[in-house]
mmCIF file of C-alpha atoms in Angstrom:
data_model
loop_
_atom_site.group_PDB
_atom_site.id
_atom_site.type_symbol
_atom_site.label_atom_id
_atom_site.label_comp_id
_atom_site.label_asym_id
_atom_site.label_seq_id
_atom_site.Cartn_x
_atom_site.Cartn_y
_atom_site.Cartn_z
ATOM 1 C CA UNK A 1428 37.847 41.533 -7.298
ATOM 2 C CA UNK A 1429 35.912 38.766 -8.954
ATOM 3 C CA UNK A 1430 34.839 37.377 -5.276
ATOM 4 C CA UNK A 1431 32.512 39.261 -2.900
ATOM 5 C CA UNK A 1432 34.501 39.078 0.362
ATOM 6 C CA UNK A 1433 33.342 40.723 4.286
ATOM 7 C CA UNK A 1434 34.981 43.171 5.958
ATOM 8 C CA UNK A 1435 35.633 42.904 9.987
ATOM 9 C CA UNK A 1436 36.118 46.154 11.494
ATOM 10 C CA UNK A 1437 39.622 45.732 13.866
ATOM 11 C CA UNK A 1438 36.834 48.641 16.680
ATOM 12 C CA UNK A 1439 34.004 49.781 15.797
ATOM 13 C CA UNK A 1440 31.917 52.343 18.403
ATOM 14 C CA UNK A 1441 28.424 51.172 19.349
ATOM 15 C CA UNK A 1442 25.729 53.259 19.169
ATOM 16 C CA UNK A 1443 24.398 53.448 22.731
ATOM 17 C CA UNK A 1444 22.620 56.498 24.272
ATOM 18 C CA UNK A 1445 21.097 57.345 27.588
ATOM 19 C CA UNK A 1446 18.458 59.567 28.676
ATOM 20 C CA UNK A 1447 16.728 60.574 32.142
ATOM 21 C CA UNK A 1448 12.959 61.740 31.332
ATOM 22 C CA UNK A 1449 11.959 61.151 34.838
ATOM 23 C CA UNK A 1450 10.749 65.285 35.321
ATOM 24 C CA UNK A 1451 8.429 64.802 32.328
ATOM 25 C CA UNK A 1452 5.006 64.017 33.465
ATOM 26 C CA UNK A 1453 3.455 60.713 31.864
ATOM 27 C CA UNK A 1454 1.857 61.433 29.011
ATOM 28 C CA UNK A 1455 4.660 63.485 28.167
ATOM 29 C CA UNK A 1456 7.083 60.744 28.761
ATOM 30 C CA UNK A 1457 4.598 58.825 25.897
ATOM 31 C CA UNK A 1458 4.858 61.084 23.609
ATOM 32 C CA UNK A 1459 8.755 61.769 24.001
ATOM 33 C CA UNK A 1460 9.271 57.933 23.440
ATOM 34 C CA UNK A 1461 6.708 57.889 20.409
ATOM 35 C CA UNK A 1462 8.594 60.686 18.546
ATOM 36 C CA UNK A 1463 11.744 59.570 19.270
ATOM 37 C CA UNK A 1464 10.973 55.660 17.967
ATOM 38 C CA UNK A 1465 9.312 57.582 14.923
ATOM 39 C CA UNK A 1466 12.651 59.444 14.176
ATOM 40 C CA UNK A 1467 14.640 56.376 14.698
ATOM 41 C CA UNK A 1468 12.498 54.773 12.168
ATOM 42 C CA UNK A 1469 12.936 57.530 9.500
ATOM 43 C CA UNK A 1470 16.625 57.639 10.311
ATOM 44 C CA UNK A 1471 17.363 54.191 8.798
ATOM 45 C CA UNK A 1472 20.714 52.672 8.594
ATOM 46 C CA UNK A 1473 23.840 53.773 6.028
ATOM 47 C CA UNK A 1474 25.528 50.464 5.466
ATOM 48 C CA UNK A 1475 28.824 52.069 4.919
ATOM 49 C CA UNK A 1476 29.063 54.258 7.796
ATOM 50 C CA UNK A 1477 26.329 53.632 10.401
ATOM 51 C CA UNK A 1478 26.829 50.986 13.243
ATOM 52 C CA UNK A 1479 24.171 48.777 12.104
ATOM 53 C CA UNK A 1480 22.418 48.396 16.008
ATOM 54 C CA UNK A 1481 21.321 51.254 17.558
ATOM 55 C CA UNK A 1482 20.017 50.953 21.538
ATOM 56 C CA UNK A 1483 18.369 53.861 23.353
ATOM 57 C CA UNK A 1484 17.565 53.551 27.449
ATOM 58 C CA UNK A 1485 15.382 56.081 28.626
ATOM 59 C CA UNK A 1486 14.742 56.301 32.535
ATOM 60 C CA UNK A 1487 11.211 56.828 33.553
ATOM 61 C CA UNK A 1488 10.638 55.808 36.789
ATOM 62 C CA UNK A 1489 12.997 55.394 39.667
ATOM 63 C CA UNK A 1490 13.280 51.178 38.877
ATOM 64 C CA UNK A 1491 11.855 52.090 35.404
ATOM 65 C CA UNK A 1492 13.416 52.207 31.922
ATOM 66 C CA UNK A 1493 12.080 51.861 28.280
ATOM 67 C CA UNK A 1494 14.644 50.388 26.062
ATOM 68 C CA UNK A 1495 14.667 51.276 22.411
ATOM 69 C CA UNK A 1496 16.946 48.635 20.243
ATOM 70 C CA UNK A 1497 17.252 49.205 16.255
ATOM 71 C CA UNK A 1498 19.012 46.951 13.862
ATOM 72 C CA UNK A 1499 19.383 46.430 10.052
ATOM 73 C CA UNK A 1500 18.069 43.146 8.570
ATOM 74 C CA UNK A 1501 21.104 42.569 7.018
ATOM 75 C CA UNK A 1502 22.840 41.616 10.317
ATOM 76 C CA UNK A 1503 19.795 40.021 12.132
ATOM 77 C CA UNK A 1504 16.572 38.475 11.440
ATOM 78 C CA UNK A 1505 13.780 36.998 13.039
ATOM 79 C CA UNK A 1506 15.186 33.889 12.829
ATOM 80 C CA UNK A 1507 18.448 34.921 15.029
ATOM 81 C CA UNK A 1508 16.441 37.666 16.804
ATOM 82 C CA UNK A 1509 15.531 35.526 19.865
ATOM 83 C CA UNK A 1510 18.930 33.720 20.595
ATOM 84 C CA UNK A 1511 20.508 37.042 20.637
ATOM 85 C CA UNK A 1512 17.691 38.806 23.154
ATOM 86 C CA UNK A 1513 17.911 35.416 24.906
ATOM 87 C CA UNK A 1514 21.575 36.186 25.051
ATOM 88 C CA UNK A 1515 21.475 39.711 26.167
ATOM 89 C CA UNK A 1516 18.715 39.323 28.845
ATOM 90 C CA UNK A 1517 20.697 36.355 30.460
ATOM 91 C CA UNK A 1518 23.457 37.946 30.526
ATOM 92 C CA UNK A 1519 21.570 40.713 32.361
ATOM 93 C CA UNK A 1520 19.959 38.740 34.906
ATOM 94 C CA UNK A 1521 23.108 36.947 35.822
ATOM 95 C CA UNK A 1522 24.955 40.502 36.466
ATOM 96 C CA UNK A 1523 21.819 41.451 38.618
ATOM 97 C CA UNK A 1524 22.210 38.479 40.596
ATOM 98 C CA UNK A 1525 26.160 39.086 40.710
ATOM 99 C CA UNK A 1526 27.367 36.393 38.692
ATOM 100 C CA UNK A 1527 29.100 35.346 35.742
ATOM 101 C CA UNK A 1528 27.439 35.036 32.849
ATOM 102 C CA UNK A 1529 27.269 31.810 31.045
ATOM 103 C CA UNK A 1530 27.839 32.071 27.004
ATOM 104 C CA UNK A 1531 27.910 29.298 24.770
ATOM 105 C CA UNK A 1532 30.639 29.181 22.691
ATOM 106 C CA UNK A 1533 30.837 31.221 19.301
ATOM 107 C CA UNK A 1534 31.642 29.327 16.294
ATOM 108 C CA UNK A 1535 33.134 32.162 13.286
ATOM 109 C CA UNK A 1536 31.154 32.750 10.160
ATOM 110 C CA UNK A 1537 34.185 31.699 8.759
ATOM 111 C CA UNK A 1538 33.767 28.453 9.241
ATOM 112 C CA UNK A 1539 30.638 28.505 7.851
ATOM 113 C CA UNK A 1540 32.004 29.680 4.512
ATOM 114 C CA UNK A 1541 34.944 27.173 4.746
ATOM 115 C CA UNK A 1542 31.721 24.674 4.638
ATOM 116 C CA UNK A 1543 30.392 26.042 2.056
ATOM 117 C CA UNK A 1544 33.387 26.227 -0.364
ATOM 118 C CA UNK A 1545 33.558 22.884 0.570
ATOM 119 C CA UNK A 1546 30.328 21.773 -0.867
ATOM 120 C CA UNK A 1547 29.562 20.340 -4.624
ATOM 121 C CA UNK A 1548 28.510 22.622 -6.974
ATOM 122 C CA UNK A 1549 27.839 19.749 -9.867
ATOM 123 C CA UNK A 1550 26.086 17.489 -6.983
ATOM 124 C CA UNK A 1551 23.830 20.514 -6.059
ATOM 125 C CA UNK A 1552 23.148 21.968 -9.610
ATOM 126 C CA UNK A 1553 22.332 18.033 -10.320
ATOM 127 C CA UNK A 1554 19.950 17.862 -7.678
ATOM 128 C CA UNK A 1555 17.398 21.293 -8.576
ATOM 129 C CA UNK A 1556 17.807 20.115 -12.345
ATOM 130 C CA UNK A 1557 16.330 16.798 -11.137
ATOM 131 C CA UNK A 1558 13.313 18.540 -8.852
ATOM 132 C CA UNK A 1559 12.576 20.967 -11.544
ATOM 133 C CA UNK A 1560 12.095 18.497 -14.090
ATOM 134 C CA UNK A 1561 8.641 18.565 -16.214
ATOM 135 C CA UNK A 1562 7.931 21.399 -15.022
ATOM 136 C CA UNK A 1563 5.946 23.164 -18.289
ATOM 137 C CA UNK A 1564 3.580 25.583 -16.933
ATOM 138 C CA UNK A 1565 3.950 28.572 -15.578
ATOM 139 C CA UNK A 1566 2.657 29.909 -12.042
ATOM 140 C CA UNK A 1567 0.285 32.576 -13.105
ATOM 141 C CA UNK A 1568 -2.525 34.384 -10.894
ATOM 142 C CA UNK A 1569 -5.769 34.720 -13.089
ATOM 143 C CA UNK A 1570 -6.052 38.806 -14.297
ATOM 144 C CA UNK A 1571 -9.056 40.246 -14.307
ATOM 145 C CA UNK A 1572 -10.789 41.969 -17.750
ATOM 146 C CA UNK A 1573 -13.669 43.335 -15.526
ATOM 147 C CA UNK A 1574 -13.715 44.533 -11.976
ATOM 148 C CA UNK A 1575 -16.400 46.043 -10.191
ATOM 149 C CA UNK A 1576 -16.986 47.103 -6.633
ATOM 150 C CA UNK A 1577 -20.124 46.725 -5.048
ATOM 151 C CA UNK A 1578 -20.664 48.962 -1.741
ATOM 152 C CA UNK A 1579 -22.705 47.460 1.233
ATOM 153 C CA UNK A 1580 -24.813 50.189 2.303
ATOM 154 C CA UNK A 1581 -24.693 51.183 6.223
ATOM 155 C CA UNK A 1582 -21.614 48.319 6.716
ATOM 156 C CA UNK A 1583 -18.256 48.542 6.160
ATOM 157 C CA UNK A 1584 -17.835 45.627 3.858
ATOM 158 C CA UNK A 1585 -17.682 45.584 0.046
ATOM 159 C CA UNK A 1586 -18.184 43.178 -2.663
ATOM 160 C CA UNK A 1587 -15.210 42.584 -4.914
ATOM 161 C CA UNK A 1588 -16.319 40.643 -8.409
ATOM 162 C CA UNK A 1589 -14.029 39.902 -11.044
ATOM 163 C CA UNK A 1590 -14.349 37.775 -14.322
ATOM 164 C CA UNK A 1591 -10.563 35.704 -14.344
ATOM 165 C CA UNK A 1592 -8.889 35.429 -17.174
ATOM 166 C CA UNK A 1593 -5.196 34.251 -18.130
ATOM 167 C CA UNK A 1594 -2.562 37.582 -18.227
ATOM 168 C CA UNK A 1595 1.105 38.439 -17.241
ATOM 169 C CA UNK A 1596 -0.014 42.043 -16.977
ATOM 170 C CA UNK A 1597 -0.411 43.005 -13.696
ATOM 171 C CA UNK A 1598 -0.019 45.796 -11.746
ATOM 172 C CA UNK A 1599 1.570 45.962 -8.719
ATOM 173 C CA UNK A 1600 0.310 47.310 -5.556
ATOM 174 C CA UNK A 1601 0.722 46.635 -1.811
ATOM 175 C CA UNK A 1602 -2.541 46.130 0.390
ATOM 176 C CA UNK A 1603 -2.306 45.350 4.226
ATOM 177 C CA UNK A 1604 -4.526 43.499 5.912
ATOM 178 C CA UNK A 1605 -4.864 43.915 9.373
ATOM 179 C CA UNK A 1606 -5.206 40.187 11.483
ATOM 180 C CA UNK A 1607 -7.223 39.880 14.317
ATOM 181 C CA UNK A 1608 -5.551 37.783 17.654
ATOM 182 C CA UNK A 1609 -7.358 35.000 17.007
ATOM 183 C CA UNK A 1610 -5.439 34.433 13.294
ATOM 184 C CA UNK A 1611 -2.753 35.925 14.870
ATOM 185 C CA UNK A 1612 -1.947 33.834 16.844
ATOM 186 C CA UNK A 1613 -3.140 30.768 14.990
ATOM 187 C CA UNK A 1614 -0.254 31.441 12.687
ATOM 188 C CA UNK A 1615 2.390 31.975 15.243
ATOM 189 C CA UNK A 1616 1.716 28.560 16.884
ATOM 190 C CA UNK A 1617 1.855 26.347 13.040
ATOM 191 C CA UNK A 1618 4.794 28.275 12.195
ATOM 192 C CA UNK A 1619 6.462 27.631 16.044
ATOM 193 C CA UNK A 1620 4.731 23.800 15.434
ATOM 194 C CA UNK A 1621 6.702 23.244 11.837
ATOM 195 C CA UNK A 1622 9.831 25.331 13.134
ATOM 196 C CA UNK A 1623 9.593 27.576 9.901
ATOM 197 C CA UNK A 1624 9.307 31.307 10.244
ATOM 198 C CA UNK A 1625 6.453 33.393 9.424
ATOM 199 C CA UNK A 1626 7.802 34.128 5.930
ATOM 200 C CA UNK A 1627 7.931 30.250 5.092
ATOM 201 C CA UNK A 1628 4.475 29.632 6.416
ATOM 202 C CA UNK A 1629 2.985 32.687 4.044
ATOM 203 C CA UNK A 1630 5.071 31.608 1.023
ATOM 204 C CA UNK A 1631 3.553 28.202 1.549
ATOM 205 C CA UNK A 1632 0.347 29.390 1.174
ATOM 206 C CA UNK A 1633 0.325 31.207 -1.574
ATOM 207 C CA UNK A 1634 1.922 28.794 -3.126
ATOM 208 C CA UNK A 1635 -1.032 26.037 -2.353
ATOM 209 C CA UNK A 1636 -3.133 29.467 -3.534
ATOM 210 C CA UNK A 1637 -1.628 29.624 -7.048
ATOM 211 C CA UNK A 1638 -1.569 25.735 -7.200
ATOM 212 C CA UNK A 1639 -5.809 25.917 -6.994
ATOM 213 C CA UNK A 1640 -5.952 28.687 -9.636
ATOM 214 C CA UNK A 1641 -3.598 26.949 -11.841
ATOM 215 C CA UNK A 1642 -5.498 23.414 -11.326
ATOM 216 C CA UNK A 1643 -2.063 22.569 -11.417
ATOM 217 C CA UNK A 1644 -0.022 20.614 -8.561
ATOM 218 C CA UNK A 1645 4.161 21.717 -10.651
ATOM 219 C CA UNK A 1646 4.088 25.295 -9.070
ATOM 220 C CA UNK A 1647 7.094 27.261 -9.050
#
């Protein structure tokens, strides 16, 4: 068809398991749970087959369990991820205290994309043409002709000069850069301040980054 449309299982199994590792010693226990997350991990999900959540309790202790809970972004993000742990926890609470447990009510997707049909497509497509307009430059990082790395003797630090110059040639990589707690956390609370998740805080600063190289306030 020319529309994407969602398809709603009538039953669909979960994917729950159980284990007792009680009889393994400690360490053991670690290093069952640690190879068994790592496996999970590899695993991934097949969107046309696989329940998309995946939960694994594994008894360690008498009063003791370690709970392993896998999902695919597609049905969950960090955005949604605490209401539904807030959820599930309630609702565990209230059974351990024998009572009911109290749900708010759930309003269908569907309704959500009766909204949206809803909407105005000129009104919206009026509105970006409007907040794009003038914009003439585009968003580039400077490249770099030269680069040279300079190596701190007896220190782990090194000295990364480049001479900038204007390029759409770049070459991709990925880096990661390991925060300490003290950033970490800085970023947690502006992002919990503003409401916005961690995603929207980093986009915002790299876009305030490419708006200094650029010496130009229109980024896109």
């Amino acid at each position: 068809g020319q529309e994407p449309l969602q398809m709603v299982f009538r039953h669909k199994d979960s994917d729950l398991s159980f284990k007792d590792i009680r009889k393994m010693p400690k360490a053991e226990q670690q290093a069952y749970i640690q190879a068994l997350k790592q496996e999970d991990q590899a695993r991934g999900f097949d969107l046309g087959t696989d329940s998309l959540m995946r939960v694994q309790v594994l008894q360690t202790d008498e009063e003791t369990y370690h709970l392993v809970w896998s999902f695919h972004h597609i049905i969950m993000d960090g955005w949604c991820l605490s209401l539904v742990t807030g959820e599930v926890f309630g609702t565990y609470f209230a059974l351990l205290e024998q009572k009911q447990p109290e749900l708010a009510p759930i309003t269908p997707y569907g309704h959500y994309i009766e909204w949206l049909e809803r909407q105005d497509e000129r009104a919206a497509k009026e509105y970006w043409s409007s907040y794009l307009a003038g914009f003439e430059q585009q968003t580039l990082l400077p490249g770099a002709d030269t680069l040279s790395r300079d190596h701190v003797a007896d220190s782990r630090e090194s000295v990364l000069s480049a001479t900038a110059s204007d390029t759409s040639e770049y070459v991709s990589e990925k880096i990661t850069v390991e925060l300490d707690p003290t950033w970490s956390e800085a970023m947690y609370r502006i992002a919990k301040q503003q409401q916005v998740t961690i995603n929207t805080l980093m986009q915002s600063v790299w876009g305030v980054i490419l708006q200094k190289y650029n010496n130009n306030e229109d980024v896109v």
